[in-house]
C-alpha cells in the first residue's frame, strides 16, 4: 500500500474554486475539509455551495467535512472619500468614531468598531493593515482618537485595527454571527469556527446558540487574540478543536512570538485530546505563483512536525490562480514531513490512568500498534470518540474509522491519521464481524495476507461504548471457540 498522508488539508472556497470540475480536482489533489468563510457571501450562497460540495464528494467517493467560519467582530477603519492615502512618519492622524463611513481623508478616517475610543488610552499602540501601519495614541477627545504615525505607508479602505498586546473589548459573537450560526445549522456544517474568542464562555455561548438552531457541529476556537492565551486551557477544554490563526495573533503578539506560541498550543491541545488546525499565509505566494517559496515549505513542514492535525489554505484556494497546484504542493510537503521518526513515537498519557473504558481501549490499541508490527487499525465507531483518542498518539499507522453514520464520517476527516469508511454493522457475532472488516480493508487494498490488524469495537446493544480489542492476522481468520462461542 502506498503511503497515506496523515495531516489533513483544509481549503477555503471562493470565486476561484466553486465550479464542480474544480471541486473534483481539489478532492483528487488531497483536500479533506472545505472552509466556507462567512465574512463573504450571503446565507443562500453558503447553503447552495455546501450542497454542491457534498454532491461532488458523493460523486467522487471522497468523504469531506465542511467548516463554517464565523466573521466575528469587524474592528476596522471605514473608507476614504478620494481613495487610498499615504501616511507619513511623525504626522498626526485621527480615528473618529463619529465620522461618516465614506468621509476619510489624509488626516482622519472613521471606524466600524464604535467602542474603540473607550478601549484605548494614551501611549497605546494601534496596528493597522496587519501591522503595516503603526500608530501611537496621544489622547482621546470624546469619540476622536488622536494618534501619531510611528510607521507610515499606504492605507486603503476597511483595513483591520489591532491593539498591540490585545485588550479590545469587542464581543466574539456579533449579531451577524448569531444569524450565521443558524445558517451553519441549516447546512449541517461539521465544524463551526468562532472568531476572536476571549474566554471559554464565548465557546459555550456559540455551542448553545448552535444547539438551539438544531445544529450539532464541533466547535473550533480560533486563537486570534492575545488575551485568549491567558485562558488557553479553559478555551481548549470548552472547544472541540483549536485553530492557531496566526494573522491577528501575530499582529498583537509580534511575529517573533508566534513559533513558540504555535508549538505550545498544538502540544497542549493534543494533550487535552483536541484537534488542531494551523492557519494563515501557509502558501501565500501561490496565490500568484505556481510553486511555493522555501520558507513556505519549511512552515508547512514545521506545523506537521509540531503535531498539527490539519493545515489550512485561505486566499490561496479562495481567490488564487493555482488552487489545485497549491493543494498538491501542500500534500507533498506534509507527506514528506511525516516520514520523520520523531513524529511517529509518543509518550502521550503513558503514565495516566483512564476513567472511560473506550478511552482505555483506544490507548491500549495504540500502545500495541507502536510496539508490534501492526499494518493498520480498524475502529468500529458510532461517534468517532475512539478514533479521536487514537489519533492523539503519534504513529505512522493508519486508523480507519468504520461507521454507519455520515456525520461521523465527515467529522473525522479533520483527525490526523484517521480515514473514514462507511460501514453498516447489522449483527453482533464478533467472528463474522472481524471477517467483514478484514474483507473491506482487503477490498480497498489496505491490507494483504499476513498483515496484522487491530480491530476495536463494542457490543451492538450498547451504542457508543467500545469495549473490545482484537488482534487479527489477515488470512488466519479461524476463530477459536469455547462452548460454541467465539473468543474475543
Tab-separated table of C-alpha atoms in Angstrom:
chain	number	residue	atom	x	y	z
A	1	UNK	CA	0.000	0.000	0.000
A	2	UNK	CA	1.339	3.453	-0.904
A	3	UNK	CA	1.897	5.952	1.888
A	4	UNK	CA	-1.228	7.782	3.026
A	5	UNK	CA	-0.956	11.400	4.138
A	6	UNK	CA	-1.907	11.732	7.799
A	7	UNK	CA	-2.086	15.520	8.130
A	8	UNK	CA	-5.356	16.875	6.755
A	9	UNK	CA	-5.756	19.796	4.357
A	10	UNK	CA	-8.455	22.437	4.856
A	11	UNK	CA	-9.111	24.592	1.783
A	12	UNK	CA	-11.186	27.780	1.662
A	13	UNK	CA	-13.683	28.046	-1.170
A	14	UNK	CA	-14.209	31.266	-3.076
A	15	UNK	CA	-14.563	32.642	-6.596
A	16	UNK	CA	-11.618	30.538	-7.812
A	17	UNK	CA	-12.956	27.215	-6.542
A	18	UNK	CA	-16.721	26.935	-6.842
A	19	UNK	CA	-17.164	25.166	-10.173
A	20	UNK	CA	-17.943	21.416	-9.965
A	21	UNK	CA	-14.918	20.384	-12.042
A	22	UNK	CA	-12.629	22.479	-9.816
A	23	UNK	CA	-14.054	20.887	-6.673
A	24	UNK	CA	-13.484	17.446	-8.188
A	25	UNK	CA	-9.852	18.333	-8.884
A	26	UNK	CA	-9.436	19.636	-5.311
A	27	UNK	CA	-10.714	16.353	-3.902
A	28	UNK	CA	-8.312	14.452	-6.136
A	29	UNK	CA	-5.382	16.696	-5.147
A	30	UNK	CA	-5.940	15.944	-1.460
A	31	UNK	CA	-8.480	18.340	0.101
A	32	UNK	CA	-10.130	16.823	3.201
A	33	UNK	CA	-12.214	19.692	4.602
A	34	UNK	CA	-13.685	22.752	2.892
A	35	UNK	CA	-13.892	26.091	4.679
A	36	UNK	CA	-16.780	28.443	3.978
A	37	UNK	CA	-15.790	31.964	5.027
A	38	UNK	CA	-18.883	33.734	6.356
A	39	UNK	CA	-17.111	37.095	6.051
A	40	UNK	CA	-18.187	36.994	2.401
A	41	UNK	CA	-21.407	35.994	0.652
A	42	UNK	CA	-24.948	35.562	1.941
A	43	UNK	CA	-26.703	32.629	3.639
A	44	UNK	CA	-28.322	31.316	0.464
A	45	UNK	CA	-24.931	31.260	-1.305
A	46	UNK	CA	-23.311	29.329	1.555
A	47	UNK	CA	-26.088	26.739	1.726
A	48	UNK	CA	-26.014	26.234	-2.041
A	49	UNK	CA	-22.229	25.847	-2.031
A	50	UNK	CA	-22.363	23.328	0.827
A	51	UNK	CA	-24.895	21.271	-1.140
A	52	UNK	CA	-22.659	21.378	-4.214
A	53	UNK	CA	-19.629	20.279	-2.197
A	54	UNK	CA	-21.463	17.276	-0.776
A	55	UNK	CA	-22.882	16.348	-4.156
A	56	UNK	CA	-19.421	16.372	-5.747
A	57	UNK	CA	-17.982	14.476	-2.764
A	58	UNK	CA	-20.549	11.702	-3.267
A	59	UNK	CA	-19.831	11.536	-6.988
A	60	UNK	CA	-16.068	11.416	-6.374
A	61	UNK	CA	-16.436	8.949	-3.455
A	62	UNK	CA	-14.343	11.325	-1.310
A	63	UNK	CA	-15.529	11.962	2.257
A	64	UNK	CA	-15.292	15.671	3.054
A	65	UNK	CA	-16.042	17.835	6.071
A	66	UNK	CA	-17.449	21.374	5.964
A	67	UNK	CA	-16.133	24.089	8.287
A	68	UNK	CA	-18.313	27.197	8.616
A	69	UNK	CA	-16.108	30.097	9.744
A	70	UNK	CA	-17.880	32.982	11.512
A	71	UNK	CA	-16.745	36.508	10.707
A	72	UNK	CA	-16.520	37.765	14.278
A	73	UNK	CA	-16.313	41.441	15.241
A	74	UNK	CA	-15.199	43.862	12.492
A	75	UNK	CA	-12.564	46.071	14.076
A	76	UNK	CA	-11.673	48.100	11.002
A	77	UNK	CA	-11.275	51.604	9.720
A	78	UNK	CA	-14.000	52.898	7.384
A	79	UNK	CA	-13.457	54.259	3.872
A	80	UNK	CA	-11.664	57.200	2.232
A	81	UNK	CA	-13.704	59.534	0.037
A	82	UNK	CA	-10.904	60.045	-2.525
A	83	UNK	CA	-9.273	56.627	-2.482
A	84	UNK	CA	-6.176	55.322	-0.641
A	85	UNK	CA	-3.897	57.727	1.251
A	86	UNK	CA	-0.254	57.659	2.325
A	87	UNK	CA	0.608	58.293	5.988
A	88	UNK	CA	3.982	59.877	6.701
A	89	UNK	CA	6.123	59.028	9.722
A	90	UNK	CA	5.631	61.572	12.508
A	91	UNK	CA	2.398	63.025	11.171
A	92	UNK	CA	-0.829	63.193	13.180
A	93	UNK	CA	-3.858	61.087	12.252
A	94	UNK	CA	-7.309	60.783	13.814
A	95	UNK	CA	-9.568	57.742	14.151
A	96	UNK	CA	-13.054	59.223	14.552
A	97	UNK	CA	-15.961	57.029	15.648
A	98	UNK	CA	-18.467	59.720	14.593
A	99	UNK	CA	-17.037	60.394	11.128
A	100	UNK	CA	-19.101	59.211	8.171
A	101	UNK	CA	-18.205	55.799	6.776
A	102	UNK	CA	-17.169	57.291	3.406
A	103	UNK	CA	-15.549	60.530	4.659
A	104	UNK	CA	-11.927	59.585	5.389
A	105	UNK	CA	-9.118	61.837	4.131
A	106	UNK	CA	-5.388	62.448	4.659
A	107	UNK	CA	-5.947	63.471	8.282
A	108	UNK	CA	-8.752	61.289	9.633
A	109	UNK	CA	-10.901	58.232	8.990
A	110	UNK	CA	-13.996	56.691	10.507
A	111	UNK	CA	-14.055	53.341	12.326
A	112	UNK	CA	-16.555	50.476	12.228
A	113	UNK	CA	-15.942	49.496	15.857
A	114	UNK	CA	-17.581	52.402	17.691
A	115	UNK	CA	-16.360	51.343	21.148
A	116	UNK	CA	-12.687	51.762	20.232
A	117	UNK	CA	-12.328	55.196	21.952
A	118	UNK	CA	-13.374	53.540	25.218
A	119	UNK	CA	-10.803	50.747	24.833
A	120	UNK	CA	-7.640	52.796	24.301
A	121	UNK	CA	-5.618	55.321	26.284
A	122	UNK	CA	-2.506	57.458	25.946
A	123	UNK	CA	0.561	55.501	24.878
A	124	UNK	CA	-1.320	52.534	23.378
A	125	UNK	CA	0.000	51.232	20.066
A	126	UNK	CA	-2.555	50.615	17.322
A	127	UNK	CA	-1.636	48.440	14.367
A	128	UNK	CA	-3.449	48.839	11.064
A	129	UNK	CA	-3.423	46.622	7.970
A	130	UNK	CA	-1.804	43.592	9.674
A	131	UNK	CA	0.768	45.792	11.386
A	132	UNK	CA	1.990	47.618	8.271
A	133	UNK	CA	0.843	50.939	9.786
A	134	UNK	CA	1.778	51.713	13.406
A	135	UNK	CA	0.048	54.497	15.357
A	136	UNK	CA	0.680	55.694	18.938
A	137	UNK	CA	-2.342	57.036	20.821
A	138	UNK	CA	-1.722	60.576	22.120
A	139	UNK	CA	-5.147	61.221	23.549
A	140	UNK	CA	-8.879	60.582	23.268
A	141	UNK	CA	-11.170	63.559	22.724
A	142	UNK	CA	-14.784	62.420	23.069
A	143	UNK	CA	-15.153	59.993	20.110
A	144	UNK	CA	-11.885	61.005	18.409
A	145	UNK	CA	-8.657	59.049	18.948
A	146	UNK	CA	-5.672	61.318	18.371
A	147	UNK	CA	-2.606	59.401	17.158
A	148	UNK	CA	0.943	59.931	15.922
A	149	UNK	CA	2.213	57.881	12.964
A	150	UNK	CA	5.180	55.741	14.034
A	151	UNK	CA	5.369	53.686	10.850
A	152	UNK	CA	3.633	55.123	7.830
A	153	UNK	CA	2.808	53.923	4.351
A	154	UNK	CA	-0.172	53.438	2.043
A	155	UNK	CA	-3.555	52.920	3.727
A	156	UNK	CA	-6.750	51.926	1.930
A	157	UNK	CA	-10.365	51.213	2.853
A	158	UNK	CA	-11.577	48.824	5.556
A	159	UNK	CA	-8.183	47.748	6.923
A	160	UNK	CA	-8.134	45.941	10.253
A	161	UNK	CA	-7.206	47.521	13.577
A	162	UNK	CA	-5.361	45.707	16.372
A	163	UNK	CA	-4.151	46.934	19.727
A	164	UNK	CA	-0.636	45.750	20.498
A	165	UNK	CA	-0.901	43.269	23.351
A	166	UNK	CA	-4.631	42.833	22.796
A	167	UNK	CA	-7.333	44.083	25.123
A	168	UNK	CA	-10.112	45.292	22.815
A	169	UNK	CA	-13.500	44.572	24.366
A	170	UNK	CA	-15.447	43.580	21.232
A	171	UNK	CA	-17.708	40.590	21.852
A	172	UNK	CA	-16.711	37.435	19.995
A	173	UNK	CA	-20.235	36.840	18.667
A	174	UNK	CA	-21.912	39.657	16.755
A	175	UNK	CA	-25.494	39.890	15.580
A	176	UNK	CA	-24.354	38.716	12.157
A	177	UNK	CA	-22.598	35.728	13.733
A	178	UNK	CA	-25.787	34.715	15.542
A	179	UNK	CA	-27.654	34.711	12.219
A	180	UNK	CA	-24.799	32.819	10.543
A	181	UNK	CA	-24.930	30.133	13.244
A	182	UNK	CA	-28.489	29.412	12.109
A	183	UNK	CA	-27.194	29.118	8.538
A	184	UNK	CA	-24.455	26.720	9.677
A	185	UNK	CA	-27.083	24.584	11.398
A	186	UNK	CA	-29.275	24.552	8.263
A	187	UNK	CA	-26.392	23.365	6.080
A	188	UNK	CA	-25.450	20.738	8.710
A	189	UNK	CA	-21.888	22.041	8.935
A	190	UNK	CA	-19.476	19.596	10.520
A	191	UNK	CA	-17.394	22.313	12.204
A	192	UNK	CA	-18.228	25.841	13.340
A	193	UNK	CA	-15.276	28.212	13.844
A	194	UNK	CA	-15.662	31.018	16.396
A	195	UNK	CA	-13.520	34.065	15.611
A	196	UNK	CA	-11.747	36.122	18.314
A	197	UNK	CA	-12.918	34.240	21.451
A	198	UNK	CA	-11.595	35.716	24.684
A	199	UNK	CA	-12.794	33.066	27.111
A	200	UNK	CA	-14.445	29.666	27.398
A	201	UNK	CA	-17.780	31.463	27.795
A	202	UNK	CA	-17.612	32.591	24.162
A	203	UNK	CA	-17.324	28.946	23.101
A	204	UNK	CA	-20.151	27.836	25.393
A	205	UNK	CA	-22.396	30.587	24.023
A	206	UNK	CA	-21.692	29.587	20.410
A	207	UNK	CA	-22.470	25.939	21.233
A	208	UNK	CA	-25.717	26.932	22.980
A	209	UNK	CA	-26.868	29.030	20.002
A	210	UNK	CA	-25.913	26.252	17.585
A	211	UNK	CA	-27.888	23.633	19.513
A	212	UNK	CA	-30.894	25.962	19.740
A	213	UNK	CA	-30.755	26.243	15.941
A	214	UNK	CA	-30.707	22.440	15.627
A	215	UNK	CA	-27.020	22.164	14.695
A	216	UNK	CA	-24.509	19.645	16.025
A	217	UNK	CA	-21.223	20.840	14.561
A	218	UNK	CA	-17.991	20.558	16.516
A	219	UNK	CA	-16.818	23.972	17.750
A	220	UNK	CA	-13.455	25.346	16.612
A	221	UNK	CA	-11.930	28.115	18.748
A	222	UNK	CA	-9.768	30.422	16.628
A	223	UNK	CA	-6.915	31.722	18.755
A	224	UNK	CA	-6.500	35.257	17.426
A	225	UNK	CA	-6.418	37.493	20.492
A	226	UNK	CA	-3.551	37.976	22.888
A	227	UNK	CA	-5.884	37.685	25.883
A	228	UNK	CA	-7.051	34.276	24.671
A	229	UNK	CA	-3.616	32.970	25.603
A	230	UNK	CA	-4.299	33.848	29.247
A	231	UNK	CA	-7.296	31.498	29.221
A	232	UNK	CA	-5.960	28.985	26.706
A	233	UNK	CA	-6.560	25.825	28.749
A	234	UNK	CA	-10.151	26.811	29.535
A	235	UNK	CA	-10.813	27.642	25.882
A	236	UNK	CA	-9.310	24.344	24.711
A	237	UNK	CA	-11.394	22.446	27.258
A	238	UNK	CA	-14.582	24.181	26.072
A	239	UNK	CA	-13.909	23.641	22.346
A	240	UNK	CA	-13.663	20.530	20.183
A	241	UNK	CA	-10.854	21.909	18.042
A	242	UNK	CA	-8.375	24.784	18.091
A	243	UNK	CA	-7.229	26.895	15.169
A	244	UNK	CA	-3.874	28.663	15.503
A	245	UNK	CA	-4.933	31.707	13.453
A	246	UNK	CA	-1.600	33.414	13.038
A	247	UNK	CA	-2.735	36.629	11.324
A	248	UNK	CA	-4.273	38.797	14.027
A	249	UNK	CA	-2.454	36.863	16.739
A	250	UNK	CA	0.872	37.682	15.120
A	251	UNK	CA	-0.039	41.357	14.892
A	252	UNK	CA	-0.995	41.575	18.574
A	253	UNK	CA	1.843	39.419	19.928
A	254	UNK	CA	4.570	40.212	17.416
A	255	UNK	CA	5.774	37.870	14.680
A	256	UNK	CA	8.785	36.623	16.667
A	257	UNK	CA	6.489	35.300	19.408
A	258	UNK	CA	4.416	33.160	17.033
A	259	UNK	CA	6.566	29.997	16.624
A	260	UNK	CA	6.720	29.099	20.331
A	261	UNK	CA	3.043	30.028	20.757
A	262	UNK	CA	2.094	27.707	17.884
A	263	UNK	CA	4.098	24.831	19.343
A	264	UNK	CA	2.653	25.359	22.818
A	265	UNK	CA	-0.970	25.499	21.639
A	266	UNK	CA	-0.649	22.388	19.463
A	267	UNK	CA	1.088	20.423	22.208
A	268	UNK	CA	-1.440	21.481	24.839
A	269	UNK	CA	-4.436	20.744	22.611
A	270	UNK	CA	-3.145	17.269	21.776
A	271	UNK	CA	-2.612	16.517	25.473
A	272	UNK	CA	-6.200	17.589	26.093
A	273	UNK	CA	-7.494	15.372	23.248
A	274	UNK	CA	-8.489	18.257	20.984
A	275	UNK	CA	-7.976	18.661	17.245
A	276	UNK	CA	-5.686	21.420	15.933
A	277	UNK	CA	-5.605	23.452	12.713
A	278	UNK	CA	-2.676	25.667	11.725
A	279	UNK	CA	-3.715	28.579	9.509
A	280	UNK	CA	-2.767	31.854	7.794
A	281	UNK	CA	-0.341	32.518	4.939
A	282	UNK	CA	0.943	28.956	4.780
A	283	UNK	CA	1.346	29.028	0.972
A	284	UNK	CA	0.596	32.728	0.399
A	285	UNK	CA	2.931	33.173	-2.561
A	286	UNK	CA	0.998	30.545	-4.511
A	287	UNK	CA	-1.924	32.937	-4.849
A	288	UNK	CA	0.082	34.187	-7.829
A	289	UNK	CA	2.928	31.715	-8.315
A	290	UNK	CA	2.841	28.018	-9.350
A	291	UNK	CA	5.380	26.877	-6.723
A	292	UNK	CA	5.822	27.734	-3.027
A	293	UNK	CA	8.766	29.568	-1.529
A	294	UNK	CA	11.296	27.587	0.502
A	295	UNK	CA	10.113	29.447	3.610
A	296	UNK	CA	6.553	28.240	2.985
A	297	UNK	CA	7.766	24.667	2.548
A	298	UNK	CA	9.509	24.889	5.924
A	299	UNK	CA	6.441	26.497	7.535
A	300	UNK	CA	4.072	23.713	6.472
A	301	UNK	CA	6.601	21.002	7.375
A	302	UNK	CA	7.210	22.522	10.810
A	303	UNK	CA	3.480	22.581	11.546
A	304	UNK	CA	3.390	18.860	10.697
A	305	UNK	CA	6.380	18.222	12.954
A	306	UNK	CA	4.632	20.208	15.716
A	307	UNK	CA	1.794	17.662	15.516
A	308	UNK	CA	-0.996	19.713	13.947
A	309	UNK	CA	-3.994	17.724	12.730
A	310	UNK	CA	-4.559	19.984	9.742
A	311	UNK	CA	-3.033	22.815	7.742
A	312	UNK	CA	-5.302	25.414	6.183
A	313	UNK	CA	-5.337	27.355	2.933
A	314	UNK	CA	-7.212	30.668	2.700
A	315	UNK	CA	-6.721	33.080	-0.187
A	316	UNK	CA	-4.516	30.504	-1.900
A	317	UNK	CA	-7.598	28.494	-2.870
A	318	UNK	CA	-10.366	31.100	-2.475
A	319	UNK	CA	-9.031	33.645	-4.974
A	320	UNK	CA	-5.638	32.280	-6.064
A	321	UNK	CA	-4.544	31.448	-9.590
A	322	UNK	CA	-3.260	27.976	-8.643
A	323	UNK	CA	-5.664	26.280	-6.197
A	324	UNK	CA	-5.074	22.733	-7.404
A	325	UNK	CA	-1.289	23.099	-7.569
A	326	UNK	CA	-1.339	24.614	-4.073
A	327	UNK	CA	-3.209	21.657	-2.554
A	328	UNK	CA	-0.940	19.217	-4.402
A	329	UNK	CA	2.180	21.010	-3.139
A	330	UNK	CA	0.886	21.037	0.428
A	331	UNK	CA	0.111	17.316	0.121
A	332	UNK	CA	3.690	16.532	-0.946
A	333	UNK	CA	5.218	18.619	1.847
A	334	UNK	CA	3.053	17.033	4.548
A	335	UNK	CA	3.718	13.522	3.275
A	336	UNK	CA	7.465	14.064	3.308
A	337	UNK	CA	7.491	15.651	6.770
A	338	UNK	CA	5.508	12.715	8.151
A	339	UNK	CA	8.349	10.341	7.334
A	340	UNK	CA	10.406	11.791	10.208
A	341	UNK	CA	10.704	9.241	13.002
A	342	UNK	CA	10.306	11.852	15.740
A	343	UNK	CA	6.613	12.301	14.904
A	344	UNK	CA	5.936	8.559	14.798
A	345	UNK	CA	6.630	7.969	18.502
A	346	UNK	CA	4.762	9.275	21.521
A	347	UNK	CA	4.540	9.171	25.311
A	348	UNK	CA	1.043	10.685	25.259
A	349	UNK	CA	-0.697	9.718	28.533
A	350	UNK	CA	1.774	6.860	29.042
A	351	UNK	CA	1.716	7.493	32.814
A	352	UNK	CA	-2.004	8.296	33.077
A	353	UNK	CA	-4.982	6.281	34.222
A	354	UNK	CA	-8.255	6.286	32.299
A	355	UNK	CA	-11.771	6.965	33.524
A	356	UNK	CA	-13.599	5.540	30.489
A	357	UNK	CA	-13.414	2.023	29.097
A	358	UNK	CA	-13.430	3.143	25.453
A	359	UNK	CA	-10.566	5.562	26.037
A	360	UNK	CA	-8.560	2.784	27.674
A	361	UNK	CA	-9.231	0.529	24.664
A	362	UNK	CA	-8.111	3.326	22.314
A	363	UNK	CA	-4.877	3.925	24.211
A	364	UNK	CA	-4.230	0.185	24.510
A	365	UNK	CA	-4.669	-0.226	20.763
A	366	UNK	CA	-2.117	2.498	20.030
A	367	UNK	CA	0.381	1.070	22.523
A	368	UNK	CA	0.087	-2.312	20.819
A	369	UNK	CA	0.336	-0.761	17.376
A	370	UNK	CA	3.525	1.098	18.251
A	371	UNK	CA	5.159	-1.964	19.810
A	372	UNK	CA	4.090	-4.622	17.344
A	373	UNK	CA	4.393	-4.851	13.589
A	374	UNK	CA	0.790	-3.766	13.007
A	375	UNK	CA	-0.246	-2.725	9.491
A	376	UNK	CA	-3.392	-0.793	10.357
A	377	UNK	CA	-6.107	-0.186	12.949
A	378	UNK	CA	-9.795	-0.632	12.186
A	379	UNK	CA	-12.092	1.035	14.706
A	380	UNK	CA	-15.833	0.459	14.525
A	381	UNK	CA	-17.209	3.709	15.918
A	382	UNK	CA	-20.521	5.464	16.394
A	383	UNK	CA	-19.469	8.962	17.451
A	384	UNK	CA	-15.797	8.997	16.469
A	385	UNK	CA	-14.541	9.406	20.047
A	386	UNK	CA	-12.400	6.262	19.957
A	387	UNK	CA	-10.513	7.310	16.824
A	388	UNK	CA	-10.047	10.839	18.200
A	389	UNK	CA	-8.253	9.406	21.244
A	390	UNK	CA	-6.220	7.122	18.995
A	391	UNK	CA	-5.192	10.000	16.754
A	392	UNK	CA	-3.623	11.864	19.703
A	393	UNK	CA	-0.876	9.221	19.731
A	394	UNK	CA	1.961	9.899	17.287
A	395	UNK	CA	2.253	6.971	14.937
A	396	UNK	CA	2.783	6.129	11.296
A	397	UNK	CA	-0.041	3.572	11.411
A	398	UNK	CA	-3.289	4.466	9.609
A	399	UNK	CA	-6.502	4.396	11.608
A	400	UNK	CA	-9.692	3.551	9.706
A	401	UNK	CA	-12.938	4.739	11.275
A	402	UNK	CA	-15.663	2.309	10.214
A	403	UNK	CA	-19.003	3.960	10.894
A	404	UNK	CA	-22.578	3.750	9.606
A	405	UNK	CA	-23.128	7.458	10.264
A	406	UNK	CA	-22.476	10.072	7.580
A	407	UNK	CA	-21.997	12.825	10.171
A	408	UNK	CA	-19.327	10.818	11.995
A	409	UNK	CA	-17.548	10.047	8.727
A	410	UNK	CA	-17.457	13.754	7.840
A	411	UNK	CA	-16.271	14.834	11.275
A	412	UNK	CA	-13.269	12.510	11.402
A	413	UNK	CA	-11.974	13.930	8.095
A	414	UNK	CA	-10.147	16.507	10.254
A	415	UNK	CA	-8.464	13.992	12.600
A	416	UNK	CA	-4.797	13.364	11.887
A	417	UNK	CA	-4.131	9.862	10.593
A	418	UNK	CA	-7.823	8.874	10.574
A	419	UNK	CA	-9.692	7.836	7.415
A	420	UNK	CA	-13.469	7.275	7.367
A	421	UNK	CA	-15.153	4.242	5.813
A	422	UNK	CA	-18.942	3.909	5.636
A	423	UNK	CA	-19.633	0.535	7.211
A	424	UNK	CA	-23.057	-0.821	8.137
A	425	UNK	CA	-22.983	-3.224	11.089
A	426	UNK	CA	-26.048	-5.422	11.269
A	427	UNK	CA	-25.164	-8.136	13.798
A	428	UNK	CA	-23.061	-8.748	16.886
A	429	UNK	CA	-21.272	-12.008	16.031
A	430	UNK	CA	-17.673	-10.973	16.604
A	431	UNK	CA	-16.107	-13.642	14.395
A	432	UNK	CA	-18.281	-12.731	11.415
A	433	UNK	CA	-17.746	-9.036	12.068
A	434	UNK	CA	-13.966	-9.447	12.104
A	435	UNK	CA	-14.082	-11.202	8.742
A	436	UNK	CA	-16.261	-8.452	7.263
A	437	UNK	CA	-13.862	-5.751	8.479
A	438	UNK	CA	-10.842	-7.539	7.011
A	439	UNK	CA	-12.683	-8.138	3.740
A	440	UNK	CA	-13.446	-4.411	3.487
A	441	UNK	CA	-9.801	-3.490	4.121
A	442	UNK	CA	-8.626	-6.047	1.562
A	443	UNK	CA	-11.097	-4.702	-0.990
A	444	UNK	CA	-9.584	-1.241	-0.548
A	445	UNK	CA	-6.039	-2.525	-0.900
A	446	UNK	CA	-5.152	-1.533	2.660
A	447	UNK	CA	-4.002	-4.985	3.818
A	448	UNK	CA	-2.790	-8.242	2.299
A	449	UNK	CA	-2.376	-11.767	3.612
A	450	UNK	CA	-0.061	-11.940	6.606
A	451	UNK	CA	-0.659	-8.347	7.786
A	452	UNK	CA	-1.585	-7.816	11.436
A	453	UNK	CA	-4.654	-5.659	12.055
A	454	UNK	CA	-6.047	-4.289	15.324
A	455	UNK	CA	-9.847	-4.206	15.413
A	456	UNK	CA	-11.702	-2.294	18.129
A	457	UNK	CA	-15.452	-2.399	18.594
A	458	UNK	CA	-18.280	-2.502	21.099
A	459	UNK	CA	-21.374	-4.569	21.616
A	460	UNK	CA	-24.175	-3.722	19.189
A	461	UNK	CA	-26.632	-3.449	22.077
A	462	UNK	CA	-24.550	-0.729	23.782
A	463	UNK	CA	-24.036	2.027	21.230
A	464	UNK	CA	-21.153	4.445	21.736
A	465	UNK	CA	-19.139	2.157	24.010
A	466	UNK	CA	-16.003	0.488	22.621
A	467	UNK	CA	-15.135	-2.406	24.919
A	468	UNK	CA	-13.293	-4.966	22.761
A	469	UNK	CA	-9.911	-5.172	21.050
A	470	UNK	CA	-8.884	-7.963	18.695
A	471	UNK	CA	-5.531	-8.714	17.026
A	472	UNK	CA	-6.104	-10.380	13.654
A	473	UNK	CA	-3.651	-11.733	11.097
A	474	UNK	CA	-5.065	-11.436	7.585
A	475	UNK	CA	-5.599	-14.885	6.099
A	476	UNK	CA	-5.784	-16.530	9.512
A	477	UNK	CA	-9.390	-15.878	10.440
A	478	UNK	CA	-10.285	-19.191	12.104
A	479	UNK	CA	-11.806	-18.224	15.431
A	480	UNK	CA	-11.111	-20.464	18.455
A	481	UNK	CA	-14.392	-21.355	20.141
A	482	UNK	CA	-15.284	-22.247	23.712
A	483	UNK	CA	-18.680	-23.877	24.309
A	484	UNK	CA	-19.769	-22.835	20.849
A	485	UNK	CA	-18.893	-19.141	21.415
A	486	UNK	CA	-16.089	-17.245	19.684
A	487	UNK	CA	-13.358	-15.934	21.972
A	488	UNK	CA	-12.619	-12.181	21.996
